[in-house]
Amino acid sequence: MDKSDFKYSLEVLIPQEELKKRLEELAAEITRDYKDKDVLFVGILKGAFVFMSDIVRRVDIPGARLDFMMVSSYGSGTVTSGNITIKKDLEMNVEGKHVIIVEDIVDSGFTLTYLKKYITNRNAASVKICTMLDKPDRRQVELVPDYCGFSIPDAFVVGYGLDYDEMFRQLPGVCILKIE
Ligand code: IMP
Ligand code: MG
């Protein structure tokens, strides 16, 4: 895309300070629920890279491990379909581990439904979902995240790891993107 003819505006939906406050609460919940368990956090690239980094530094579980996966859903832009492919697989053996999938946002629910099944089938002891954002109005399959930062309305958001065409991931807060 030629940047010069891309006209857009950004409206802050969740400022950095609010994200931080919620992070502390989520981390406390996870610490309480998983203390003494063999925990593996699996961050979903690229979108979850900021949230993953923020949450794992606040959770207090000695010996917790980290891994990453990268998936893509068929199609591009703002539309997702149920057609998911793995672009980067797990490196760690999840067998017997309590896995927490860390995701930026749940939209249709296809990605996390797929990933939860995928990791469960590799004999994890348990698999739960931790997402910073949820758009429940957009759900196409039944899926309720176990830990959720914020439920948001049906709008396209960027920042805090989330992109539009690989842009805006570095914004510190969550913003609604409007393309003119
Ligand atoms: P799902 O499979 O439809 O739940 O899609 C989840 C993925 O779609 C997320 O991991 C994001 O990459 C992308 N996505 C969904 N909504 C948004 C949004 O508002 N902004 C940026 N990416 C989004
Ligand atoms: Mg994503």
Short mmCIF file of N, CA and C and ligand atoms in Angstrom, two decimals:
data_model
loop_
_atom_site.label_atom_id
_atom_site.label_comp_id
_atom_site.label_asym_id
_atom_site.label_seq_id
_atom_site.Cartn_x
_atom_site.Cartn_y
_atom_site.Cartn_z
N MET A 1 0.84 -1.21 0.00
CA MET A 1 0.00 0.00 0.00
C MET A 1 0.87 1.25 0.00
N ASP A 2 0.49 2.22 -0.82
CA ASP A 2 1.20 3.50 -0.81
C ASP A 2 0.72 4.29 0.40
N LYS A 3 1.66 4.55 1.30
CA LYS A 3 1.29 5.20 2.56
C LYS A 3 0.67 6.57 2.34
N SER A 4 1.10 7.24 1.29
CA SER A 4 0.68 8.63 1.10
C SER A 4 -0.82 8.78 0.83
N ASP A 5 -1.44 7.75 0.22
CA ASP A 5 -2.88 7.91 0.00
C ASP A 5 -3.72 7.06 0.96
N PHE A 6 -3.12 6.73 2.10
CA PHE A 6 -3.86 6.01 3.14
C PHE A 6 -4.30 7.02 4.20
N LYS A 7 -5.61 7.31 4.20
CA LYS A 7 -6.12 8.32 5.14
C LYS A 7 -6.89 7.61 6.25
N TYR A 8 -6.55 7.95 7.47
CA TYR A 8 -7.18 7.25 8.59
C TYR A 8 -7.22 8.16 9.81
N SER A 9 -8.05 7.76 10.77
CA SER A 9 -8.01 8.44 12.07
C SER A 9 -8.04 7.38 13.17
N LEU A 10 -7.49 7.75 14.32
CA LEU A 10 -7.42 6.84 15.46
C LEU A 10 -8.13 7.47 16.64
N GLU A 11 -8.93 6.65 17.31
CA GLU A 11 -9.61 7.15 18.51
C GLU A 11 -9.25 6.20 19.66
N VAL A 12 -8.72 6.76 20.73
CA VAL A 12 -8.30 5.89 21.84
C VAL A 12 -9.52 5.24 22.48
N LEU A 13 -9.51 3.92 22.55
CA LEU A 13 -10.60 3.19 23.20
C LEU A 13 -10.19 2.79 24.63
N ILE A 14 -8.98 2.25 24.76
CA ILE A 14 -8.48 1.89 26.09
C ILE A 14 -7.07 2.47 26.25
N PRO A 15 -6.94 3.49 27.09
CA PRO A 15 -5.62 4.10 27.27
C PRO A 15 -4.66 3.16 28.03
N GLN A 16 -3.40 3.43 27.84
CA GLN A 16 -2.33 2.64 28.43
C GLN A 16 -2.51 2.41 29.94
N GLU A 17 -2.93 3.43 30.65
CA GLU A 17 -3.06 3.33 32.12
C GLU A 17 -4.12 2.31 32.50
N GLU A 18 -5.20 2.27 31.73
CA GLU A 18 -6.27 1.30 32.01
C GLU A 18 -5.82 -0.12 31.71
N LEU A 19 -5.05 -0.26 30.64
CA LEU A 19 -4.51 -1.58 30.30
C LEU A 19 -3.63 -2.07 31.45
N LYS A 20 -2.81 -1.18 31.96
CA LYS A 20 -1.89 -1.55 33.04
C LYS A 20 -2.63 -2.01 34.28
N LYS A 21 -3.69 -1.28 34.62
CA LYS A 21 -4.48 -1.62 35.80
C LYS A 21 -5.09 -3.02 35.65
N ARG A 22 -5.63 -3.25 34.48
CA ARG A 22 -6.28 -4.54 34.22
C ARG A 22 -5.26 -5.68 34.19
N LEU A 23 -4.07 -5.38 33.69
CA LEU A 23 -2.99 -6.38 33.65
C LEU A 23 -2.68 -6.89 35.06
N GLU A 24 -2.64 -5.98 36.00
CA GLU A 24 -2.33 -6.38 37.38
C GLU A 24 -3.40 -7.34 37.90
N GLU A 25 -4.67 -7.03 37.60
CA GLU A 25 -5.76 -7.89 38.07
C GLU A 25 -5.70 -9.27 37.42
N LEU A 26 -5.49 -9.30 36.11
CA LEU A 26 -5.41 -10.58 35.40
C LEU A 26 -4.24 -11.42 35.93
N ALA A 27 -3.10 -10.76 36.12
CA ALA A 27 -1.91 -11.48 36.59
C ALA A 27 -2.15 -12.06 37.98
N ALA A 28 -2.85 -11.32 38.82
CA ALA A 28 -3.14 -11.82 40.17
C ALA A 28 -4.05 -13.04 40.11
N GLU A 29 -5.05 -12.99 39.22
CA GLU A 29 -5.96 -14.14 39.04
C GLU A 29 -5.20 -15.37 38.58
N ILE A 30 -4.35 -15.19 37.59
CA ILE A 30 -3.59 -16.32 37.03
C ILE A 30 -2.62 -16.87 38.07
N THR A 31 -1.96 -15.98 38.80
CA THR A 31 -1.03 -16.41 39.84
C THR A 31 -1.76 -17.27 40.86
N ARG A 32 -2.94 -16.81 41.28
CA ARG A 32 -3.73 -17.54 42.26
C ARG A 32 -4.15 -18.92 41.73
N ASP A 33 -4.61 -18.96 40.47
CA ASP A 33 -5.13 -20.21 39.91
C ASP A 33 -4.05 -21.22 39.55
N TYR A 34 -2.85 -20.76 39.28
CA TYR A 34 -1.82 -21.67 38.75
C TYR A 34 -0.60 -21.86 39.64
N LYS A 35 -0.62 -21.24 40.79
CA LYS A 35 0.50 -21.39 41.73
C LYS A 35 0.79 -22.89 41.91
N ASP A 36 2.03 -23.28 41.91
CA ASP A 36 2.44 -24.68 42.10
C ASP A 36 2.12 -25.59 40.91
N LYS A 37 1.63 -25.03 39.81
CA LYS A 37 1.36 -25.90 38.64
C LYS A 37 2.49 -25.76 37.62
N ASP A 38 2.60 -26.76 36.77
CA ASP A 38 3.59 -26.76 35.70
C ASP A 38 2.99 -25.99 34.52
N VAL A 39 3.32 -24.70 34.45
CA VAL A 39 2.62 -23.79 33.52
C VAL A 39 3.44 -23.51 32.27
N LEU A 40 2.75 -23.52 31.14
CA LEU A 40 3.36 -23.08 29.88
C LEU A 40 2.48 -22.02 29.24
N PHE A 41 3.03 -20.83 29.10
CA PHE A 41 2.32 -19.77 28.37
C PHE A 41 2.64 -19.90 26.89
N VAL A 42 1.59 -19.91 26.06
CA VAL A 42 1.82 -19.96 24.62
C VAL A 42 1.26 -18.67 23.99
N GLY A 43 2.14 -17.80 23.58
CA GLY A 43 1.74 -16.53 22.96
C GLY A 43 1.51 -16.72 21.47
N ILE A 44 0.46 -16.09 20.98
CA ILE A 44 0.13 -16.23 19.56
C ILE A 44 0.63 -14.99 18.79
N LEU A 45 1.63 -15.25 17.97
CA LEU A 45 2.27 -14.17 17.19
C LEU A 45 1.41 -13.78 15.99
N LYS A 46 1.51 -12.55 15.50
CA LYS A 46 2.35 -11.55 16.14
C LYS A 46 1.58 -10.76 17.19
N GLY A 47 0.26 -10.71 17.06
CA GLY A 47 -0.55 -9.77 17.82
C GLY A 47 -0.36 -9.78 19.33
N ALA A 48 -0.08 -10.98 19.87
CA ALA A 48 -0.03 -11.09 21.34
C ALA A 48 1.33 -10.73 21.93
N PHE A 49 2.26 -10.28 21.09
CA PHE A 49 3.62 -10.11 21.63
C PHE A 49 3.69 -9.08 22.75
N VAL A 50 2.90 -8.04 22.69
CA VAL A 50 2.94 -7.01 23.73
C VAL A 50 2.25 -7.53 25.01
N PHE A 51 1.07 -8.10 24.84
CA PHE A 51 0.31 -8.62 25.97
C PHE A 51 1.08 -9.75 26.66
N MET A 52 1.65 -10.64 25.87
CA MET A 52 2.43 -11.76 26.42
C MET A 52 3.54 -11.22 27.30
N SER A 53 4.26 -10.26 26.78
CA SER A 53 5.38 -9.69 27.52
C SER A 53 4.90 -9.02 28.81
N ASP A 54 3.79 -8.33 28.74
CA ASP A 54 3.25 -7.63 29.92
C ASP A 54 2.72 -8.60 30.97
N ILE A 55 2.03 -9.65 30.53
CA ILE A 55 1.38 -10.53 31.51
C ILE A 55 2.40 -11.45 32.18
N VAL A 56 3.34 -12.00 31.41
CA VAL A 56 4.27 -12.97 32.02
C VAL A 56 5.21 -12.29 33.03
N ARG A 57 5.43 -10.99 32.87
CA ARG A 57 6.29 -10.30 33.83
C ARG A 57 5.56 -9.94 35.12
N ARG A 58 4.24 -10.07 35.10
CA ARG A 58 3.47 -9.76 36.31
C ARG A 58 3.00 -11.00 37.06
N VAL A 59 2.91 -12.12 36.34
CA VAL A 59 2.48 -13.35 36.99
C VAL A 59 3.63 -13.89 37.83
N ASP A 60 3.31 -14.35 39.03
CA ASP A 60 4.36 -14.85 39.93
C ASP A 60 4.25 -16.36 40.07
N ILE A 61 4.76 -17.08 39.07
CA ILE A 61 4.78 -18.54 39.12
C ILE A 61 6.19 -19.01 38.76
N PRO A 62 6.97 -19.33 39.77
CA PRO A 62 8.34 -19.75 39.49
C PRO A 62 8.34 -20.99 38.60
N GLY A 63 9.20 -21.02 37.61
CA GLY A 63 9.30 -22.19 36.73
C GLY A 63 8.33 -22.19 35.57
N ALA A 64 7.51 -21.16 35.45
CA ALA A 64 6.60 -21.09 34.29
C ALA A 64 7.45 -20.98 33.02
N ARG A 65 7.00 -21.62 31.96
CA ARG A 65 7.74 -21.59 30.70
C ARG A 65 6.96 -20.83 29.63
N LEU A 66 7.68 -20.41 28.60
CA LEU A 66 7.06 -19.65 27.51
C LEU A 66 7.32 -20.32 26.17
N ASP A 67 6.33 -20.25 25.31
CA ASP A 67 6.53 -20.67 23.92
C ASP A 67 5.65 -19.78 23.05
N PHE A 68 5.84 -19.88 21.76
CA PHE A 68 5.06 -19.06 20.83
C PHE A 68 4.59 -19.90 19.66
N MET A 69 3.44 -19.54 19.14
CA MET A 69 2.97 -20.10 17.87
C MET A 69 2.60 -18.95 16.96
N MET A 70 2.61 -19.23 15.68
CA MET A 70 2.12 -18.22 14.74
C MET A 70 1.14 -18.91 13.81
N VAL A 71 -0.02 -18.33 13.69
CA VAL A 71 -1.04 -18.92 12.83
C VAL A 71 -1.54 -17.85 11.87
N SER A 72 -2.09 -18.31 10.76
CA SER A 72 -2.74 -17.32 9.91
C SER A 72 -4.08 -17.88 9.51
N SER A 73 -5.03 -16.98 9.41
CA SER A 73 -6.32 -17.43 8.92
C SER A 73 -6.42 -16.96 7.48
N TYR A 74 -7.06 -17.78 6.68
CA TYR A 74 -7.17 -17.52 5.25
C TYR A 74 -7.80 -16.16 5.01
N GLY A 75 -7.28 -15.43 4.05
CA GLY A 75 -7.83 -14.10 3.76
C GLY A 75 -6.98 -13.05 4.46
N SER A 76 -7.24 -11.80 4.16
CA SER A 76 -6.43 -10.74 4.77
C SER A 76 -7.31 -9.57 5.14
N GLY A 77 -6.71 -8.49 5.57
CA GLY A 77 -7.48 -7.32 5.97
C GLY A 77 -8.23 -7.59 7.24
N THR A 78 -9.46 -7.21 7.29
CA THR A 78 -10.21 -7.27 8.54
C THR A 78 -11.12 -8.50 8.62
N VAL A 79 -11.04 -9.38 7.64
CA VAL A 79 -11.95 -10.53 7.61
C VAL A 79 -11.21 -11.81 7.99
N THR A 80 -11.80 -12.59 8.86
CA THR A 80 -11.21 -13.90 9.18
C THR A 80 -12.17 -14.99 8.74
N SER A 81 -11.61 -16.11 8.39
CA SER A 81 -12.45 -17.26 8.06
C SER A 81 -12.03 -18.40 8.98
N GLY A 82 -12.66 -19.53 8.85
CA GLY A 82 -12.34 -20.65 9.72
C GLY A 82 -11.11 -21.43 9.26
N ASN A 83 -10.48 -20.98 8.19
CA ASN A 83 -9.39 -21.74 7.57
C ASN A 83 -8.04 -21.36 8.15
N ILE A 84 -7.56 -22.16 9.11
CA ILE A 84 -6.38 -21.74 9.85
C ILE A 84 -5.17 -22.62 9.53
N THR A 85 -4.04 -21.97 9.32
CA THR A 85 -2.82 -22.74 9.11
C THR A 85 -1.77 -22.31 10.13
N ILE A 86 -0.93 -23.28 10.51
CA ILE A 86 0.14 -23.01 11.47
C ILE A 86 1.38 -22.56 10.72
N LYS A 87 1.86 -21.36 11.03
CA LYS A 87 3.07 -20.85 10.37
C LYS A 87 4.30 -21.07 11.23
N LYS A 88 4.08 -21.15 12.55
CA LYS A 88 5.17 -21.52 13.46
C LYS A 88 4.56 -22.39 14.54
N ASP A 89 5.09 -23.59 14.66
CA ASP A 89 4.52 -24.55 15.60
C ASP A 89 5.16 -24.39 16.99
N LEU A 90 4.59 -25.09 17.96
CA LEU A 90 5.16 -25.16 19.30
C LEU A 90 6.58 -25.72 19.22
N GLU A 91 7.44 -25.23 20.07
CA GLU A 91 8.76 -25.84 20.17
C GLU A 91 8.83 -26.76 21.37
N MET A 92 8.00 -26.49 22.36
CA MET A 92 8.04 -27.28 23.58
C MET A 92 7.02 -28.41 23.53
N ASN A 93 7.34 -29.47 24.28
CA ASN A 93 6.40 -30.56 24.45
C ASN A 93 5.37 -30.14 25.51
N VAL A 94 4.10 -30.14 25.14
CA VAL A 94 3.08 -29.64 26.07
C VAL A 94 2.51 -30.74 26.96
N GLU A 95 2.94 -31.97 26.74
CA GLU A 95 2.39 -33.10 27.47
C GLU A 95 2.49 -32.89 28.99
N GLY A 96 1.35 -33.00 29.65
CA GLY A 96 1.31 -32.86 31.11
C GLY A 96 1.39 -31.44 31.62
N LYS A 97 1.49 -30.48 30.71
CA LYS A 97 1.62 -29.09 31.15
C LYS A 97 0.26 -28.38 31.19
N HIS A 98 0.18 -27.41 32.07
CA HIS A 98 -1.01 -26.57 32.13
C HIS A 98 -0.77 -25.37 31.22
N VAL A 99 -1.43 -25.40 30.08
CA VAL A 99 -1.15 -24.39 29.04
C VAL A 99 -2.12 -23.22 29.15
N ILE A 100 -1.56 -22.03 29.08
CA ILE A 100 -2.38 -20.82 28.98
C ILE A 100 -2.07 -20.18 27.63
N ILE A 101 -3.05 -20.19 26.75
CA ILE A 101 -2.87 -19.55 25.44
C ILE A 101 -3.07 -18.05 25.63
N VAL A 102 -2.09 -17.26 25.20
CA VAL A 102 -2.16 -15.81 25.36
C VAL A 102 -2.41 -15.18 24.00
N GLU A 103 -3.55 -14.51 23.88
CA GLU A 103 -3.97 -13.95 22.58
C GLU A 103 -4.32 -12.47 22.74
N ASP A 104 -4.20 -11.73 21.66
CA ASP A 104 -4.53 -10.31 21.69
C ASP A 104 -6.03 -10.07 21.72
N ILE A 105 -6.76 -10.79 20.83
CA ILE A 105 -8.20 -10.50 20.70
C ILE A 105 -8.94 -11.75 20.21
N VAL A 106 -10.13 -11.94 20.72
CA VAL A 106 -11.01 -13.00 20.20
C VAL A 106 -12.11 -12.32 19.41
N ASP A 107 -12.25 -12.74 18.17
CA ASP A 107 -13.21 -12.13 17.26
C ASP A 107 -14.25 -13.19 16.89
N SER A 108 -14.10 -13.86 15.76
CA SER A 108 -15.03 -14.94 15.42
C SER A 108 -14.91 -16.11 16.39
N GLY A 109 -13.71 -16.30 16.92
CA GLY A 109 -13.46 -17.44 17.81
C GLY A 109 -12.83 -18.63 17.10
N PHE A 110 -12.70 -18.55 15.78
CA PHE A 110 -12.16 -19.68 15.01
C PHE A 110 -10.72 -20.01 15.40
N THR A 111 -9.89 -18.98 15.52
CA THR A 111 -8.46 -19.19 15.79
C THR A 111 -8.27 -19.94 17.11
N LEU A 112 -8.93 -19.47 18.16
CA LEU A 112 -8.71 -20.08 19.47
C LEU A 112 -9.39 -21.43 19.62
N THR A 113 -10.49 -21.62 18.93
CA THR A 113 -11.13 -22.94 18.94
C THR A 113 -10.17 -23.95 18.34
N TYR A 114 -9.57 -23.57 17.23
CA TYR A 114 -8.60 -24.43 16.55
C TYR A 114 -7.40 -24.70 17.45
N LEU A 115 -6.84 -23.64 18.04
CA LEU A 115 -5.62 -23.79 18.85
C LEU A 115 -5.86 -24.58 20.12
N LYS A 116 -7.01 -24.37 20.71
CA LYS A 116 -7.32 -25.09 21.95
C LYS A 116 -7.38 -26.60 21.68
N LYS A 117 -8.03 -26.94 20.56
CA LYS A 117 -8.13 -28.35 20.18
C LYS A 117 -6.74 -28.91 19.86
N TYR A 118 -5.98 -28.13 19.12
CA TYR A 118 -4.64 -28.54 18.69
C TYR A 118 -3.75 -28.86 19.90
N ILE A 119 -3.78 -27.99 20.89
CA ILE A 119 -2.91 -28.18 22.06
C ILE A 119 -3.45 -29.27 22.98
N THR A 120 -4.78 -29.32 23.11
CA THR A 120 -5.40 -30.39 23.90
C THR A 120 -5.03 -31.76 23.34
N ASN A 121 -5.05 -31.87 22.01
CA ASN A 121 -4.73 -33.14 21.35
C ASN A 121 -3.28 -33.57 21.56
N ARG A 122 -2.43 -32.62 21.96
CA ARG A 122 -1.04 -32.96 22.27
C ARG A 122 -0.86 -33.30 23.76
N ASN A 123 -1.98 -33.64 24.39
CA ASN A 123 -1.98 -34.16 25.76
C ASN A 123 -1.52 -33.17 26.83
N ALA A 124 -1.88 -31.91 26.66
CA ALA A 124 -1.66 -30.95 27.75
C ALA A 124 -2.54 -31.36 28.92
N ALA A 125 -2.11 -31.04 30.14
CA ALA A 125 -2.91 -31.36 31.32
C ALA A 125 -4.18 -30.52 31.34
N SER A 126 -4.07 -29.26 30.89
CA SER A 126 -5.23 -28.38 30.74
C SER A 126 -4.87 -27.28 29.76
N VAL A 127 -5.89 -26.71 29.14
CA VAL A 127 -5.66 -25.60 28.20
C VAL A 127 -6.68 -24.51 28.48
N LYS A 128 -6.18 -23.32 28.84
CA LYS A 128 -7.08 -22.19 29.05
C LYS A 128 -6.67 -21.02 28.17
N ILE A 129 -7.61 -20.10 28.02
CA ILE A 129 -7.39 -18.98 27.11
C ILE A 129 -7.37 -17.67 27.88
N CYS A 130 -6.33 -16.89 27.63
CA CYS A 130 -6.21 -15.57 28.23
C CYS A 130 -6.09 -14.55 27.10
N THR A 131 -7.07 -13.69 26.99
CA THR A 131 -7.05 -12.69 25.91
C THR A 131 -7.17 -11.29 26.50
N MET A 132 -6.50 -10.34 25.91
CA MET A 132 -6.62 -8.98 26.41
C MET A 132 -7.96 -8.38 26.00
N LEU A 133 -8.39 -8.69 24.75
CA LEU A 133 -9.63 -8.10 24.25
C LEU A 133 -10.57 -9.19 23.75
N ASP A 134 -11.86 -8.90 23.84
CA ASP A 134 -12.86 -9.83 23.33
C ASP A 134 -13.96 -9.02 22.64
N LYS A 135 -14.35 -9.50 21.46
CA LYS A 135 -15.49 -8.88 20.76
C LYS A 135 -16.60 -9.93 20.67
N PRO A 136 -17.34 -10.10 21.77
CA PRO A 136 -18.34 -11.19 21.82
C PRO A 136 -19.42 -11.09 20.74
N ASP A 137 -19.73 -9.87 20.30
CA ASP A 137 -20.77 -9.70 19.27
C ASP A 137 -20.38 -10.31 17.93
N ARG A 138 -19.11 -10.57 17.74
CA ARG A 138 -18.62 -11.07 16.45
C ARG A 138 -18.49 -12.59 16.41
N ARG A 139 -18.81 -13.23 17.52
CA ARG A 139 -18.54 -14.66 17.63
C ARG A 139 -19.30 -15.49 16.61
N GLN A 140 -18.60 -16.42 15.97
CA GLN A 140 -19.25 -17.34 15.03
C GLN A 140 -19.24 -18.77 15.54
N VAL A 141 -18.39 -19.05 16.52
CA VAL A 141 -18.42 -20.35 17.20
C VAL A 141 -18.42 -20.08 18.69
N GLU A 142 -18.99 -21.02 19.44
CA GLU A 142 -19.10 -20.77 20.87
C GLU A 142 -17.73 -20.88 21.53
N LEU A 143 -17.29 -19.81 22.12
CA LEU A 143 -15.99 -19.81 22.79
C LEU A 143 -15.97 -18.69 23.83
N VAL A 144 -15.71 -19.07 25.07
CA VAL A 144 -15.64 -18.07 26.14
C VAL A 144 -14.22 -18.08 26.71
N PRO A 145 -13.50 -16.96 26.61
CA PRO A 145 -12.15 -16.94 27.17
C PRO A 145 -12.16 -17.09 28.69
N ASP A 146 -11.17 -17.80 29.22
CA ASP A 146 -11.11 -18.02 30.67
C ASP A 146 -10.67 -16.76 31.40
N TYR A 147 -9.77 -16.02 30.78
CA TYR A 147 -9.32 -14.73 31.33
C TYR A 147 -9.44 -13.70 30.22
N CYS A 148 -10.09 -12.58 30.54
CA CYS A 148 -10.30 -11.56 29.51
C CYS A 148 -10.08 -10.17 30.10
N GLY A 149 -9.27 -9.38 29.41
CA GLY A 149 -9.00 -8.03 29.88
C GLY A 149 -10.21 -7.12 29.74
N PHE A 150 -10.69 -6.99 28.52
CA PHE A 150 -11.81 -6.09 28.23
C PHE A 150 -12.71 -6.68 27.14
N SER A 151 -14.01 -6.58 27.35
CA SER A 151 -14.98 -6.84 26.28
C SER A 151 -15.18 -5.52 25.55
N ILE A 152 -15.06 -5.55 24.24
CA ILE A 152 -15.19 -4.30 23.48
C ILE A 152 -16.28 -4.43 22.43
N PRO A 153 -16.81 -3.29 21.96
CA PRO A 153 -17.83 -3.35 20.92
C PRO A 153 -17.25 -3.79 19.58
N ASP A 154 -18.11 -4.03 18.64
CA ASP A 154 -17.70 -4.48 17.32
C ASP A 154 -17.09 -3.33 16.53
N ALA A 155 -15.79 -3.12 16.71
CA ALA A 155 -15.08 -2.08 15.95
C ALA A 155 -13.71 -2.64 15.64
N PHE A 156 -13.07 -2.13 14.61
CA PHE A 156 -11.73 -2.62 14.30
C PHE A 156 -10.71 -1.83 15.10
N VAL A 157 -9.96 -2.54 15.92
CA VAL A 157 -9.01 -1.86 16.81
C VAL A 157 -7.56 -2.20 16.46
N VAL A 158 -6.70 -1.26 16.77
CA VAL A 158 -5.26 -1.45 16.55
C VAL A 158 -4.51 -0.97 17.80
N GLY A 159 -3.23 -1.27 17.82
CA GLY A 159 -2.39 -0.87 18.95
C GLY A 159 -2.29 -1.99 19.97
N TYR A 160 -1.38 -1.84 20.92
CA TYR A 160 -1.13 -2.86 21.92
C TYR A 160 -0.93 -4.23 21.25
N GLY A 161 -0.19 -4.23 20.15
CA GLY A 161 0.13 -5.47 19.43
C GLY A 161 -0.73 -5.73 18.21
N LEU A 162 -1.92 -5.13 18.19
CA LEU A 162 -2.86 -5.38 17.08
C LEU A 162 -2.54 -4.49 15.88
N ASP A 163 -2.71 -5.06 14.71
CA ASP A 163 -2.32 -4.33 13.51
C ASP A 163 -3.47 -4.14 12.53
N TYR A 164 -3.22 -3.20 11.62
CA TYR A 164 -3.94 -3.18 10.35
C TYR A 164 -2.85 -3.18 9.29
N ASP A 165 -2.79 -4.23 8.48
CA ASP A 165 -1.76 -4.35 7.45
C ASP A 165 -0.35 -4.13 8.05
N GLU A 166 -0.12 -4.72 9.20
CA GLU A 166 1.17 -4.68 9.92
C GLU A 166 1.51 -3.32 10.52
N MET A 167 0.60 -2.38 10.41
CA MET A 167 0.86 -1.06 11.02
C MET A 167 0.15 -0.95 12.37
N PHE A 168 0.62 -0.02 13.17
CA PHE A 168 0.00 0.41 14.45
C PHE A 168 0.22 -0.54 15.62
N ARG A 169 0.95 -1.63 15.44
CA ARG A 169 1.16 -2.57 16.55
C ARG A 169 1.82 -1.89 17.74
N GLN A 170 2.64 -0.90 17.47
CA GLN A 170 3.48 -0.28 18.52
C GLN A 170 2.74 0.78 19.33
N LEU A 171 1.50 1.09 18.98
CA LEU A 171 0.77 2.09 19.78
C LEU A 171 0.57 1.55 21.19
N PRO A 172 0.79 2.37 22.20
CA PRO A 172 0.73 1.86 23.58
C PRO A 172 -0.68 1.55 24.09
N GLY A 173 -1.70 2.22 23.54
CA GLY A 173 -3.08 1.94 23.94
C GLY A 173 -3.84 1.26 22.83
N VAL A 174 -5.09 0.87 23.12
CA VAL A 174 -5.95 0.27 22.10
C VAL A 174 -6.78 1.38 21.45
N CYS A 175 -6.72 1.47 20.12
CA CYS A 175 -7.42 2.55 19.40
C CYS A 175 -8.36 1.98 18.36
N ILE A 176 -9.46 2.68 18.14
CA ILE A 176 -10.36 2.33 17.04
C ILE A 176 -9.79 2.97 15.77
N LEU A 177 -9.63 2.16 14.74
CA LEU A 177 -9.11 2.66 13.46
C LEU A 177 -10.27 2.96 12.53
N LYS A 178 -10.27 4.18 12.01
CA LYS A 178 -11.26 4.51 10.99
C LYS A 178 -10.52 4.88 9.71
N ILE A 179 -10.85 4.16 8.66
CA ILE A 179 -10.21 4.43 7.38
C ILE A 179 -11.14 5.32 6.57
N GLU A 180 -10.56 6.43 6.07
CA GLU A 180 -11.42 7.41 5.37
C GLU A 180 -11.44 7.15 3.87
P1 IMP B 1 -10.76 -14.94 15.16
O1 IMP B 1 -10.25 -16.26 14.68
O2 IMP B 1 -11.79 -14.36 14.24
O3 IMP B 1 -11.21 -14.93 16.59
O4 IMP B 1 -9.58 -13.96 14.94
C1 IMP B 1 -8.69 -13.54 15.82
C2 IMP B 1 -7.61 -12.80 15.08
O5 IMP B 1 -8.15 -11.84 14.14
C3 IMP B 1 -6.83 -12.00 16.05
O6 IMP B 1 -5.75 -12.74 16.57
C4 IMP B 1 -6.38 -10.82 15.22
O7 IMP B 1 -5.18 -11.13 14.56
C5 IMP B 1 -7.45 -10.64 14.20
N1 IMP B 1 -8.38 -9.55 14.60
C6 IMP B 1 -9.68 -9.68 14.97
N2 IMP B 1 -10.23 -8.50 15.27
C7 IMP B 1 -9.25 -7.59 15.11
C8 IMP B 1 -9.19 -6.16 15.29
O8 IMP B 1 -10.16 -5.48 15.68
N3 IMP B 1 -8.00 -5.58 15.02
C9 IMP B 1 -6.90 -6.26 14.61
N4 IMP B 1 -6.91 -7.59 14.43
C10 IMP B 1 -8.08 -8.25 14.68
MG MG B 2 -3.78 -12.46 16.00
#
